[in-house]
Short mmCIF file of C-alpha atoms and ligand atoms in Angstrom, two decimals:
data_model
loop_
_atom_site.label_atom_id
_atom_site.label_comp_id
_atom_site.label_asym_id
_atom_site.label_seq_id
_atom_site.Cartn_x
_atom_site.Cartn_y
_atom_site.Cartn_z
CA MET A 1000 104.17 171.62 141.01
CA THR A 1001 101.80 168.67 141.02
CA SER A 1002 99.88 166.51 138.63
CA VAL A 1003 96.94 164.19 139.16
CA THR A 1004 98.66 161.44 137.16
CA LEU A 1005 101.16 161.00 139.98
CA ALA A 1006 100.42 158.65 142.86
CA PRO A 1007 99.82 160.62 146.07
CA ASN A 1008 103.25 159.64 147.45
CA GLN A 1009 104.97 161.01 144.33
CA SER A 1010 103.30 164.38 144.44
CA LEU A 1011 104.93 167.23 146.35
CA LEU A 1012 101.61 168.90 147.09
CA PRO A 1013 98.32 167.20 147.94
CA LEU A 1014 96.44 165.97 144.87
CA THR A 1015 93.77 168.66 145.05
CA ALA A 1016 96.22 171.59 145.22
CA THR A 1017 95.48 174.37 142.74
CA THR A 1018 96.21 178.06 142.40
CA GLN A 1019 93.31 180.50 142.30
CA ALA A 1020 93.89 184.24 141.93
CA GLY A 1021 97.46 183.85 143.10
CA HIS A 1022 96.47 181.85 146.20
CA LEU A 1023 97.11 178.19 146.97
CA THR A 1024 93.99 176.14 147.54
CA ILE A 1025 93.79 172.58 148.87
CA GLY A 1026 90.59 170.55 149.04
CA GLY A 1027 88.85 173.57 147.59
CA CYS A 1028 89.92 175.78 150.53
CA ASP A 1029 92.10 178.87 150.22
CA LEU A 1030 95.11 178.50 152.53
CA VAL A 1031 95.06 182.18 153.42
CA ASP A 1032 91.41 181.92 154.51
CA LEU A 1033 92.14 178.77 156.51
CA VAL A 1034 94.89 180.50 158.46
CA GLN A 1035 92.63 183.47 159.05
CA GLN A 1036 89.95 181.20 160.44
CA TYR A 1037 91.98 178.59 162.34
CA GLY A 1038 95.17 180.47 163.15
CA SER A 1039 98.79 179.74 162.41
CA PRO A 1040 100.71 177.47 162.22
CA LEU A 1041 98.19 175.01 160.89
CA TYR A 1042 98.33 171.47 159.50
CA VAL A 1043 96.04 171.23 156.46
CA LEU A 1044 95.18 167.63 155.57
CA ASP A 1045 93.63 166.81 152.20
CA GLU A 1046 91.00 164.08 152.57
CA GLU A 1047 91.05 163.21 148.87
CA SER A 1048 94.80 162.48 148.89
CA VAL A 1049 94.44 160.13 151.86
CA ARG A 1050 91.49 158.34 150.28
CA GLN A 1051 93.30 158.03 146.95
CA ALA A 1052 96.38 156.56 148.60
CA CYS A 1053 94.26 154.01 150.50
CA ARG A 1054 92.43 153.07 147.31
CA GLN A 1055 95.63 152.74 145.29
CA TYR A 1056 97.06 150.31 147.83
CA ARG A 1057 93.89 148.21 147.94
CA GLN A 1058 93.37 148.31 144.19
CA ALA A 1059 96.97 147.23 143.50
CA PHE A 1060 96.64 144.22 145.81
CA GLN A 1061 93.46 143.24 143.98
CA THR A 1062 95.25 143.58 140.64
CA TYR A 1063 98.50 141.79 141.45
CA TYR A 1064 97.76 139.35 144.26
CA PRO A 1065 95.36 136.45 143.78
CA GLY A 1066 95.38 135.63 147.51
CA GLN A 1067 93.70 137.54 150.33
CA SER A 1068 95.19 140.82 151.48
CA GLN A 1069 94.73 143.51 154.09
CA VAL A 1070 96.30 146.95 154.10
CA LEU A 1071 96.96 148.40 157.56
CA TYR A 1072 97.72 152.05 158.26
CA ALA A 1073 100.82 152.49 160.45
CA SER A 1074 99.23 154.98 162.80
CA LYS A 1075 102.57 155.99 164.31
CA ALA A 1076 102.78 158.26 161.26
CA TRP A 1077 99.84 160.30 162.60
CA SER A 1078 97.47 158.92 165.17
CA CYS A 1079 94.27 160.83 165.86
CA LEU A 1080 90.57 159.99 165.81
CA ALA A 1081 89.75 161.50 162.42
CA ILE A 1082 92.59 159.82 160.55
CA CYS A 1083 91.94 156.41 162.10
CA ALA A 1084 88.26 156.72 161.17
CA LEU A 1085 89.07 157.96 157.66
CA VAL A 1086 91.41 155.10 156.75
CA ALA A 1087 89.08 152.56 158.36
CA ALA A 1088 86.26 153.89 156.19
CA GLU A 1089 88.51 153.07 153.21
CA GLY A 1090 88.74 149.45 154.37
CA LEU A 1091 92.14 149.63 156.06
CA GLY A 1092 93.11 148.10 159.38
CA ILE A 1093 95.55 149.82 161.72
CA ASP A 1094 99.04 149.08 163.00
CA ILE A 1095 99.43 150.38 166.55
CA VAL A 1096 102.54 150.47 168.73
CA SER A 1097 101.28 151.49 172.15
CA GLY A 1098 98.30 151.49 174.45
CA GLY A 1099 97.74 155.09 173.41
CA GLU A 1100 97.54 154.29 169.72
CA LEU A 1101 95.30 151.31 170.54
CA TYR A 1102 92.96 153.53 172.57
CA THR A 1103 92.84 156.10 169.77
CA ALA A 1104 91.99 153.51 167.11
CA LEU A 1105 89.28 151.92 169.28
CA GLU A 1106 87.76 155.29 170.15
CA ALA A 1107 87.70 156.07 166.43
CA GLY A 1108 85.50 153.00 165.99
CA VAL A 1109 88.02 150.71 164.27
CA SER A 1110 87.26 147.01 164.64
CA PRO A 1111 89.76 145.27 166.97
CA GLN A 1112 90.03 142.41 164.44
CA LEU A 1113 91.76 144.89 162.15
CA LEU A 1114 94.28 146.07 164.75
CA TYR A 1115 97.85 144.75 165.04
CA LEU A 1116 99.94 145.71 168.07
CA HIS A 1117 103.69 146.17 167.56
CA GLY A 1118 106.48 147.25 169.87
CA ASN A 1119 109.82 145.98 171.11
CA ASN A 1120 108.97 146.54 174.76
CA LYS A 1121 105.24 146.23 175.22
CA SER A 1122 104.21 146.45 178.84
CA ARG A 1123 102.14 143.77 180.53
CA ALA A 1124 99.31 146.31 180.79
CA GLU A 1125 99.45 147.02 177.06
CA LEU A 1126 99.40 143.31 176.26
CA GLU A 1127 96.48 142.68 178.62
CA TYR A 1128 94.54 145.58 177.11
CA ALA A 1129 95.18 144.38 173.56
CA ILE A 1130 94.30 140.76 174.33
CA ALA A 1131 91.09 141.77 176.12
CA MET A 1132 90.09 143.72 173.01
CA GLY A 1133 90.94 140.86 170.62
CA VAL A 1134 93.82 142.63 168.91
CA THR A 1135 96.56 140.62 167.14
CA ILE A 1136 99.96 140.94 168.86
CA VAL A 1137 103.12 141.11 166.74
CA VAL A 1138 105.60 139.48 169.12
CA ASP A 1139 109.06 141.02 169.11
CA ASN A 1140 111.23 139.03 171.54
CA PHE A 1141 111.55 136.09 173.95
CA LEU A 1142 110.54 138.01 177.05
CA GLU A 1143 107.28 138.95 175.39
CA LEU A 1144 106.71 135.38 174.25
CA GLU A 1145 107.16 134.18 177.84
CA LEU A 1146 104.91 136.89 179.22
CA LEU A 1147 102.18 136.05 176.72
CA GLN A 1148 102.10 132.49 177.96
CA GLN A 1149 100.99 133.77 181.38
CA LEU A 1150 98.14 135.80 179.87
CA PRO A 1151 94.84 134.74 178.27
CA PRO A 1152 95.43 133.06 174.87
CA ALA A 1153 96.35 135.61 172.25
CA ARG A 1154 96.28 135.78 168.47
CA ILE A 1155 99.89 136.54 167.54
CA MET A 1156 102.43 136.90 164.75
CA LEU A 1157 106.23 136.76 165.11
CA ARG A 1158 108.41 139.66 163.99
CA LEU A 1159 111.59 138.64 162.17
CA THR A 1160 114.68 140.66 161.40
CA PRO A 1161 115.20 139.48 157.85
CA GLY A 1162 118.76 140.78 157.39
CA ILE A 1163 117.86 143.00 154.44
CA GLU A 1164 119.59 146.34 154.06
CA CYS A 1165 118.00 149.32 152.38
CA HIS A 1166 119.27 152.80 151.72
CA THR A 1167 117.59 155.19 154.08
CA HIS A 1168 118.53 157.19 157.15
CA GLU A 1169 120.27 155.01 159.74
CA TYR A 1170 117.66 155.75 162.42
CA ILE A 1171 114.79 154.52 160.28
CA GLN A 1172 116.38 151.30 159.01
CA THR A 1173 114.99 148.33 160.88
CA GLY A 1174 115.38 145.14 158.88
CA HIS A 1175 119.18 144.89 158.88
CA LEU A 1176 120.75 142.58 161.44
CA ASP A 1177 122.00 145.25 163.83
CA SER A 1178 118.49 146.23 164.90
CA LYS A 1179 116.70 146.33 168.24
CA PHE A 1180 113.56 144.89 166.63
CA GLY A 1181 112.41 141.33 166.14
CA PHE A 1182 113.86 137.84 166.19
CA ASP A 1183 117.16 137.42 164.33
CA PRO A 1184 117.62 134.50 161.94
CA ASN A 1185 119.59 132.69 164.65
CA GLN A 1186 116.76 133.13 167.20
CA ILE A 1187 113.75 132.43 165.07
CA GLU A 1188 113.82 128.65 165.24
CA THR A 1189 113.82 128.78 169.05
CA ALA A 1190 110.89 131.18 168.90
CA LEU A 1191 109.01 128.89 166.51
CA GLU A 1192 109.62 125.96 168.83
CA MET A 1193 108.27 127.89 171.81
CA VAL A 1194 105.19 128.80 169.81
CA ALA A 1195 104.69 125.21 168.69
CA HIS A 1196 104.59 124.09 172.34
CA SER A 1197 102.35 126.90 173.55
CA GLN A 1198 98.63 127.72 173.60
CA LEU A 1199 99.31 130.80 171.49
CA ASN A 1200 97.39 131.14 168.27
CA CYS A 1201 100.26 132.16 166.00
CA VAL A 1202 98.92 133.04 162.56
CA GLY A 1203 102.02 134.17 160.76
CA LEU A 1204 105.20 136.20 160.39
CA HIS A 1205 105.99 139.89 160.13
CA ALA A 1206 108.95 142.00 159.00
CA HIS A 1207 109.51 145.70 158.41
CA ILE A 1208 112.79 146.70 156.80
CA GLY A 1209 112.80 150.48 157.09
CA SER A 1210 111.16 153.70 156.06
CA GLN A 1211 111.37 156.30 153.25
CA ILE A 1212 112.70 153.63 150.86
CA PHE A 1213 112.93 154.40 147.14
CA GLU A 1214 114.27 151.03 145.95
CA LEU A 1215 111.92 148.16 145.12
CA GLN A 1216 114.42 145.31 145.26
CA PRO A 1217 114.65 145.05 149.09
CA HIS A 1218 110.90 144.51 149.31
CA ARG A 1219 110.97 142.00 146.43
CA ASP A 1220 113.72 140.11 148.30
CA LEU A 1221 111.76 140.31 151.53
CA GLY A 1222 109.02 138.14 150.01
CA SER A 1223 111.38 135.26 149.36
CA VAL A 1224 113.13 135.52 152.74
CA MET A 1225 109.81 135.46 154.56
CA ILE A 1226 108.38 132.60 152.53
CA LYS A 1227 111.50 130.61 153.33
CA TRP A 1228 110.71 131.04 157.05
CA LEU A 1229 107.05 130.16 156.48
CA ALA A 1230 108.22 126.91 154.87
CA ILE A 1231 110.61 126.15 157.75
CA ALA A 1232 107.86 126.82 160.33
CA GLN A 1233 105.71 124.25 158.59
CA ALA A 1234 108.32 121.60 157.77
CA LYS A 1235 110.24 121.68 161.06
CA PHE A 1236 107.67 122.74 163.62
CA GLY A 1237 104.34 121.75 162.08
CA LEU A 1238 103.15 125.36 162.24
CA THR A 1239 100.83 126.27 159.39
CA PHE A 1240 100.90 130.00 159.06
CA THR A 1241 98.24 131.76 157.05
CA GLU A 1242 99.36 135.42 157.29
CA LEU A 1243 102.43 137.31 156.17
CA ASN A 1244 102.96 140.98 156.96
CA ILE A 1245 105.71 142.69 154.97
CA GLY A 1246 105.60 146.02 156.84
CA GLY A 1247 105.64 149.47 155.31
CA GLY A 1248 108.43 151.68 154.10
CA LEU A 1249 107.52 153.17 150.72
CA GLY A 1250 108.99 156.66 150.44
CA ILE A 1251 107.41 159.94 149.42
CA ARG A 1252 108.55 163.07 147.58
CA TYR A 1253 109.71 165.82 149.95
CA ILE A 1254 111.68 167.81 147.38
CA GLU A 1255 111.63 167.92 143.58
CA SER A 1256 114.57 165.54 143.15
CA ASP A 1257 113.00 162.78 145.27
CA ASP A 1258 111.69 160.08 142.98
CA PRO A 1259 109.83 157.37 144.90
CA PRO A 1260 108.12 154.49 143.07
CA SER A 1261 104.33 154.68 142.89
CA ILE A 1262 102.14 152.80 145.35
CA ASP A 1263 101.14 150.54 142.47
CA ALA A 1264 104.77 149.69 141.60
CA TRP A 1265 105.59 148.98 145.24
CA VAL A 1266 102.65 146.62 145.71
CA ARG A 1267 103.50 144.92 142.45
CA ALA A 1268 107.10 144.29 143.57
CA VAL A 1269 106.04 143.03 146.99
CA THR A 1270 103.35 140.72 145.67
CA GLU A 1271 105.56 139.34 142.90
CA GLY A 1272 108.26 138.54 145.45
CA VAL A 1273 105.78 136.64 147.60
CA SER A 1274 103.95 134.89 144.74
CA ASP A 1275 107.19 133.74 143.08
CA ALA A 1276 108.60 132.44 146.35
CA CYS A 1277 105.36 130.59 147.17
CA ALA A 1278 105.33 128.96 143.75
CA LYS A 1279 108.94 127.81 144.21
CA ALA A 1280 108.33 126.52 147.74
CA ASN A 1281 105.03 124.95 146.68
CA LEU A 1282 103.18 126.80 149.44
CA PRO A 1283 99.68 128.30 149.17
CA LEU A 1284 99.58 132.08 149.05
CA PRO A 1285 99.29 133.52 152.56
CA LYS A 1286 96.96 136.37 153.40
CA LEU A 1287 99.31 139.25 152.66
CA LEU A 1288 99.36 142.30 154.89
CA CYS A 1289 101.33 145.49 154.62
CA GLU A 1290 101.41 148.51 156.89
CA PRO A 1291 102.41 151.76 155.20
CA GLY A 1292 102.34 155.00 157.16
CA ARG A 1293 104.26 157.73 155.38
CA SER A 1294 103.02 156.93 151.86
CA LEU A 1295 99.38 157.04 153.01
CA ILE A 1296 99.44 160.31 154.88
CA GLY A 1297 102.74 162.15 154.30
CA SER A 1298 101.98 163.90 151.03
CA ALA A 1299 98.38 164.65 151.97
CA CYS A 1300 99.27 167.40 154.42
CA VAL A 1301 100.96 170.79 154.35
CA THR A 1302 101.89 173.04 157.23
CA ALA A 1303 100.95 176.71 156.88
CA TYR A 1304 103.03 179.23 158.84
CA SER A 1305 103.01 183.02 159.10
CA VAL A 1306 106.18 184.76 158.04
CA GLY A 1307 107.79 186.95 160.71
CA SER A 1308 111.15 188.66 160.79
CA THR A 1309 113.89 188.41 158.19
CA LYS A 1310 117.61 188.55 158.91
CA THR A 1311 120.26 188.83 156.23
CA VAL A 1312 123.80 187.84 157.17
CA PRO A 1313 125.72 189.61 154.38
CA GLY A 1314 127.49 187.21 152.06
CA ILE A 1315 126.14 184.20 153.93
CA ARG A 1316 122.36 183.81 153.91
CA THR A 1317 118.95 185.30 154.51
CA TYR A 1318 116.86 183.83 157.30
CA ILE A 1319 113.10 184.06 157.16
CA THR A 1320 111.46 183.20 160.45
CA VAL A 1321 108.13 181.44 160.82
CA ASP A 1322 105.86 181.03 163.84
CA GLY A 1323 106.54 177.30 164.31
CA GLY A 1324 109.54 175.06 163.72
CA MET A 1325 111.07 172.01 165.35
CA SER A 1326 108.09 171.58 167.70
CA ASP A 1327 105.65 170.98 164.82
CA ASN A 1328 108.24 169.50 162.43
CA PRO A 1329 111.10 167.77 164.26
CA ARG A 1330 112.25 165.91 161.14
CA PRO A 1331 114.87 168.38 159.82
CA ILE A 1332 116.68 168.60 163.15
CA THR A 1333 116.33 164.86 163.81
CA TYR A 1334 117.11 163.36 160.40
CA GLN A 1335 118.44 166.33 158.41
CA SER A 1336 115.35 165.90 156.25
CA SER A 1337 114.86 168.29 153.34
CA TYR A 1338 111.68 170.19 152.62
CA ARG A 1339 110.48 172.84 150.20
CA ALA A 1340 108.16 175.78 150.74
CA LEU A 1341 106.04 178.24 148.81
CA LEU A 1342 104.09 181.35 149.63
CA ALA A 1343 100.36 180.60 149.59
CA ASN A 1344 99.50 184.24 148.88
CA ARG A 1345 102.16 184.77 146.16
CA MET A 1346 101.71 181.72 143.99
CA ASP A 1347 101.99 183.73 140.78
CA GLU A 1348 105.23 185.45 141.76
CA PRO A 1349 108.57 184.05 140.61
CA ALA A 1350 111.06 182.63 143.11
CA THR A 1351 113.70 185.35 143.14
CA GLU A 1352 115.43 185.01 146.51
CA LEU A 1353 117.59 182.33 148.06
CA VAL A 1354 116.35 181.96 151.62
CA THR A 1355 116.58 179.78 154.70
CA ILE A 1356 113.46 179.15 156.76
CA ALA A 1357 114.12 179.29 160.49
CA GLY A 1358 111.75 178.25 163.25
CA LYS A 1359 111.05 180.30 166.37
CA HIS A 1360 112.67 177.99 168.90
CA CYS A 1361 115.64 178.94 171.04
CA GLU A 1362 118.00 176.64 169.23
CA SER A 1363 120.27 177.50 166.29
CA GLY A 1364 119.54 174.12 164.69
CA ASP A 1365 115.85 174.98 164.47
CA VAL A 1366 115.99 175.49 160.73
CA LEU A 1367 113.28 173.93 158.56
CA ILE A 1368 114.76 174.49 155.08
CA ARG A 1369 118.17 175.73 153.96
CA ASP A 1370 119.06 177.91 150.96
CA PHE A 1371 116.26 177.45 148.46
CA PRO A 1372 114.56 179.87 146.07
CA LEU A 1373 111.35 181.59 147.18
CA ALA A 1374 109.29 184.56 146.02
CA ALA A 1375 110.07 187.77 147.92
CA ALA A 1376 108.45 187.25 151.32
CA GLN A 1377 106.90 189.89 153.55
CA PRO A 1378 105.89 189.64 157.22
CA GLY A 1379 102.39 188.18 157.41
CA ASP A 1380 102.75 186.11 154.25
CA ILE A 1381 101.58 182.49 154.52
CA LEU A 1382 104.46 180.08 154.00
CA VAL A 1383 103.42 176.55 153.20
CA VAL A 1384 105.67 173.51 153.67
CA PRO A 1385 104.41 170.42 151.79
CA ALA A 1386 104.65 166.75 152.75
CA THR A 1387 104.26 167.22 156.50
CA GLY A 1388 101.61 164.55 157.16
CA ALA A 1389 103.85 161.75 158.36
CA TYR A 1390 105.78 161.86 161.64
CA ASN A 1391 105.25 165.58 162.16
CA TYR A 1392 102.24 165.84 164.44
CA SER A 1393 103.11 162.41 165.83
CA MET A 1394 106.59 163.54 166.89
CA ALA A 1395 105.56 167.11 167.76
CA SER A 1396 106.62 168.50 171.13
CA ASN A 1397 105.93 171.44 173.39
CA TYR A 1398 109.56 172.58 173.30
CA ASN A 1399 109.82 176.12 174.65
CA ARG A 1400 106.25 175.58 175.83
CA LEU A 1401 104.78 176.19 172.43
CA PRO A 1402 101.20 174.89 172.30
CA LYS A 1403 100.76 172.07 169.76
CA ILE A 1404 99.22 173.42 166.58
CA ALA A 1405 95.78 172.73 165.12
CA ALA A 1406 94.91 170.50 162.16
CA VAL A 1407 92.04 170.80 159.71
CA LEU A 1408 90.75 168.22 157.26
CA VAL A 1409 89.75 169.78 153.95
CA ASN A 1410 87.51 168.36 151.25
CA GLN A 1411 85.50 169.98 148.46
CA GLY A 1412 85.58 173.43 149.96
CA GLU A 1413 84.78 172.31 153.49
CA ALA A 1414 87.23 172.42 156.39
CA ASN A 1415 86.79 170.52 159.65
CA LEU A 1416 88.92 170.90 162.72
CA ILE A 1417 90.42 167.50 163.59
CA LEU A 1418 92.94 168.64 166.21
CA LYS A 1419 92.30 171.69 168.33
CA ARG A 1420 95.16 174.11 168.91
CA GLU A 1421 96.52 173.73 172.43
CA THR A 1422 96.07 176.64 174.78
CA TYR A 1423 98.36 177.91 177.54
CA GLN A 1424 95.96 176.24 179.99
CA ASP A 1425 96.52 172.94 178.16
CA LEU A 1426 100.23 173.36 178.73
CA LEU A 1427 99.62 173.39 182.48
CA ARG A 1428 97.18 170.45 182.36
CA GLN A 1429 99.66 168.06 183.99
CA ASP A 1430 101.49 170.57 186.20
CA TYR A 1431 101.25 170.53 189.98
CA LEU A 1432 102.60 173.25 192.18
CA PRO A 1433 103.52 171.73 195.57
CA GLN A 1434 102.00 173.63 198.49
CA ARG A 1435 105.36 174.68 199.92
CA LEU A 1436 106.24 176.43 196.69
CA GLN A 1437 103.00 178.35 196.47
CA THR A 1438 104.12 181.36 198.49
CA PRO A 1439 106.89 183.20 196.74
CA VAL A 1440 110.03 183.08 198.90
CA LEU A 1441 111.50 186.51 199.38
CA SER A 1442 115.15 186.53 200.29
N1 LIG B 2767 105.61 149.00 160.39
C1 LIG B 2767 106.54 149.10 161.34
C2 LIG B 2767 106.79 147.94 162.20
C3 LIG B 2767 107.25 150.28 161.51
O1 LIG B 2767 108.17 150.36 162.46
C4 LIG B 2767 106.97 151.38 160.67
C5 LIG B 2767 107.68 152.65 160.83
C6 LIG B 2767 105.98 151.25 159.69
C7 LIG B 2767 105.32 150.03 159.57
C8 LIG B 2767 105.59 152.37 158.76
O2 LIG B 2767 106.63 152.73 157.94
P1 LIG B 2767 106.39 153.81 156.77
O3 LIG B 2767 105.46 153.21 155.76
O4 LIG B 2767 105.80 155.01 157.40
O5 LIG B 2767 107.74 154.04 156.23
N2 LIG B 2767 110.03 158.99 162.47
C9 LIG B 2767 110.68 158.59 161.24
C10 LIG B 2767 110.09 157.34 160.68
C11 LIG B 2767 110.12 156.19 161.65
C12 LIG B 2767 109.46 154.97 161.10
C13 LIG B 2767 109.18 154.00 162.18
N3 LIG B 2767 108.53 152.82 161.77
C14 LIG B 2767 110.61 159.72 160.22
O6 LIG B 2767 110.08 160.78 160.56
O7 LIG B 2767 111.12 159.59 159.11
#
């Protein structure tokens, strides 16, 4: 199912996945043992896959881009202490989009100089917090630009909507013109003028065109669009920008037929776009930043569930139920995303049955995977869904008051808990019961 010659984002399972005595192992740990020890459902994150992805990004920039570069991890994909610390140890900075993500990155020990704050409606409190810490602010709109002028001087970038379309789910496209994010081409000159007359230390421009993108051309085009704006900023407004951030967006393989480009190919396309455009415009190469999320973390994680009941609707389909669902993986119900699964304790058995994996939530749409072949499953089997590292934990909910599930980081036979399973007490952590409701009312 996987091969080490693939880049992490092209591999369905984490890079270290192997089969031993019919069981799936990741990071040298048997999935069945992990579930026994840490319970189910469980996110299992492969440290080696994350490190490899970080290294491939950094290495490709060194190979293809003669200027300076900095890879940031888009922590919206999965923000927690261990992951922030892990990617920082690999030399990455972090893209944050809220005070909460900022707090997490700082608590993980990430240097504020490597943090970039995004968001289309940052609060004054979030801006003040970020500025006090020395974080770079990626300014999204005029209101924010005005607000920043009332606050202590900030290091900023401007976010543009470059007008580039890419083929991905409508909800995760962001660079086309009909977008809530960033300054449109018809607004950007006004924004540049405001910056030129302000105390703000504006170091460059940013754009992000969308997510789960398999084409390279949009990102190649992005380079030339952005360099054009860098040239205008300089020629018309005397603003010399030194940084350019071209966002994230590289896709990953969720199912066999997905065929994303490698990290190396993506970086090559992006850097060629920027280098060519700089040469044409006779501009020096800017420090080039990018901020991938999904392609750094998505393929590194699997979710392990326990199989429960089975229901066959004759002539229609067989449902196999697992002990999680839309609360730990909201992507199928939100974006109709496709996934695959395998049985960690039956790796040597052929896939003989066409099944549908249903979650345990009180909602008919809580289906993780539809009509795909699986080995004959029994209650208690461990069903593993690959490619659940990006936007699963980060969009997880407590729907039906299910406690959020635990996550372990595995590496060379060692497993460390990085997110504790919530308890029922945790679910009531924020609840108050007003005094007048405390005595049951008998009618
Ligand atoms: N930079 C900005 C400004 C972004 O908005 C995003 C993602 C990224 C970087 C990282 O993009 P990536 O490399 O992960 O594609 N919840 C959706 C994805 C939403 C993406 C939001 N922005 C999903 O589950 O597919």
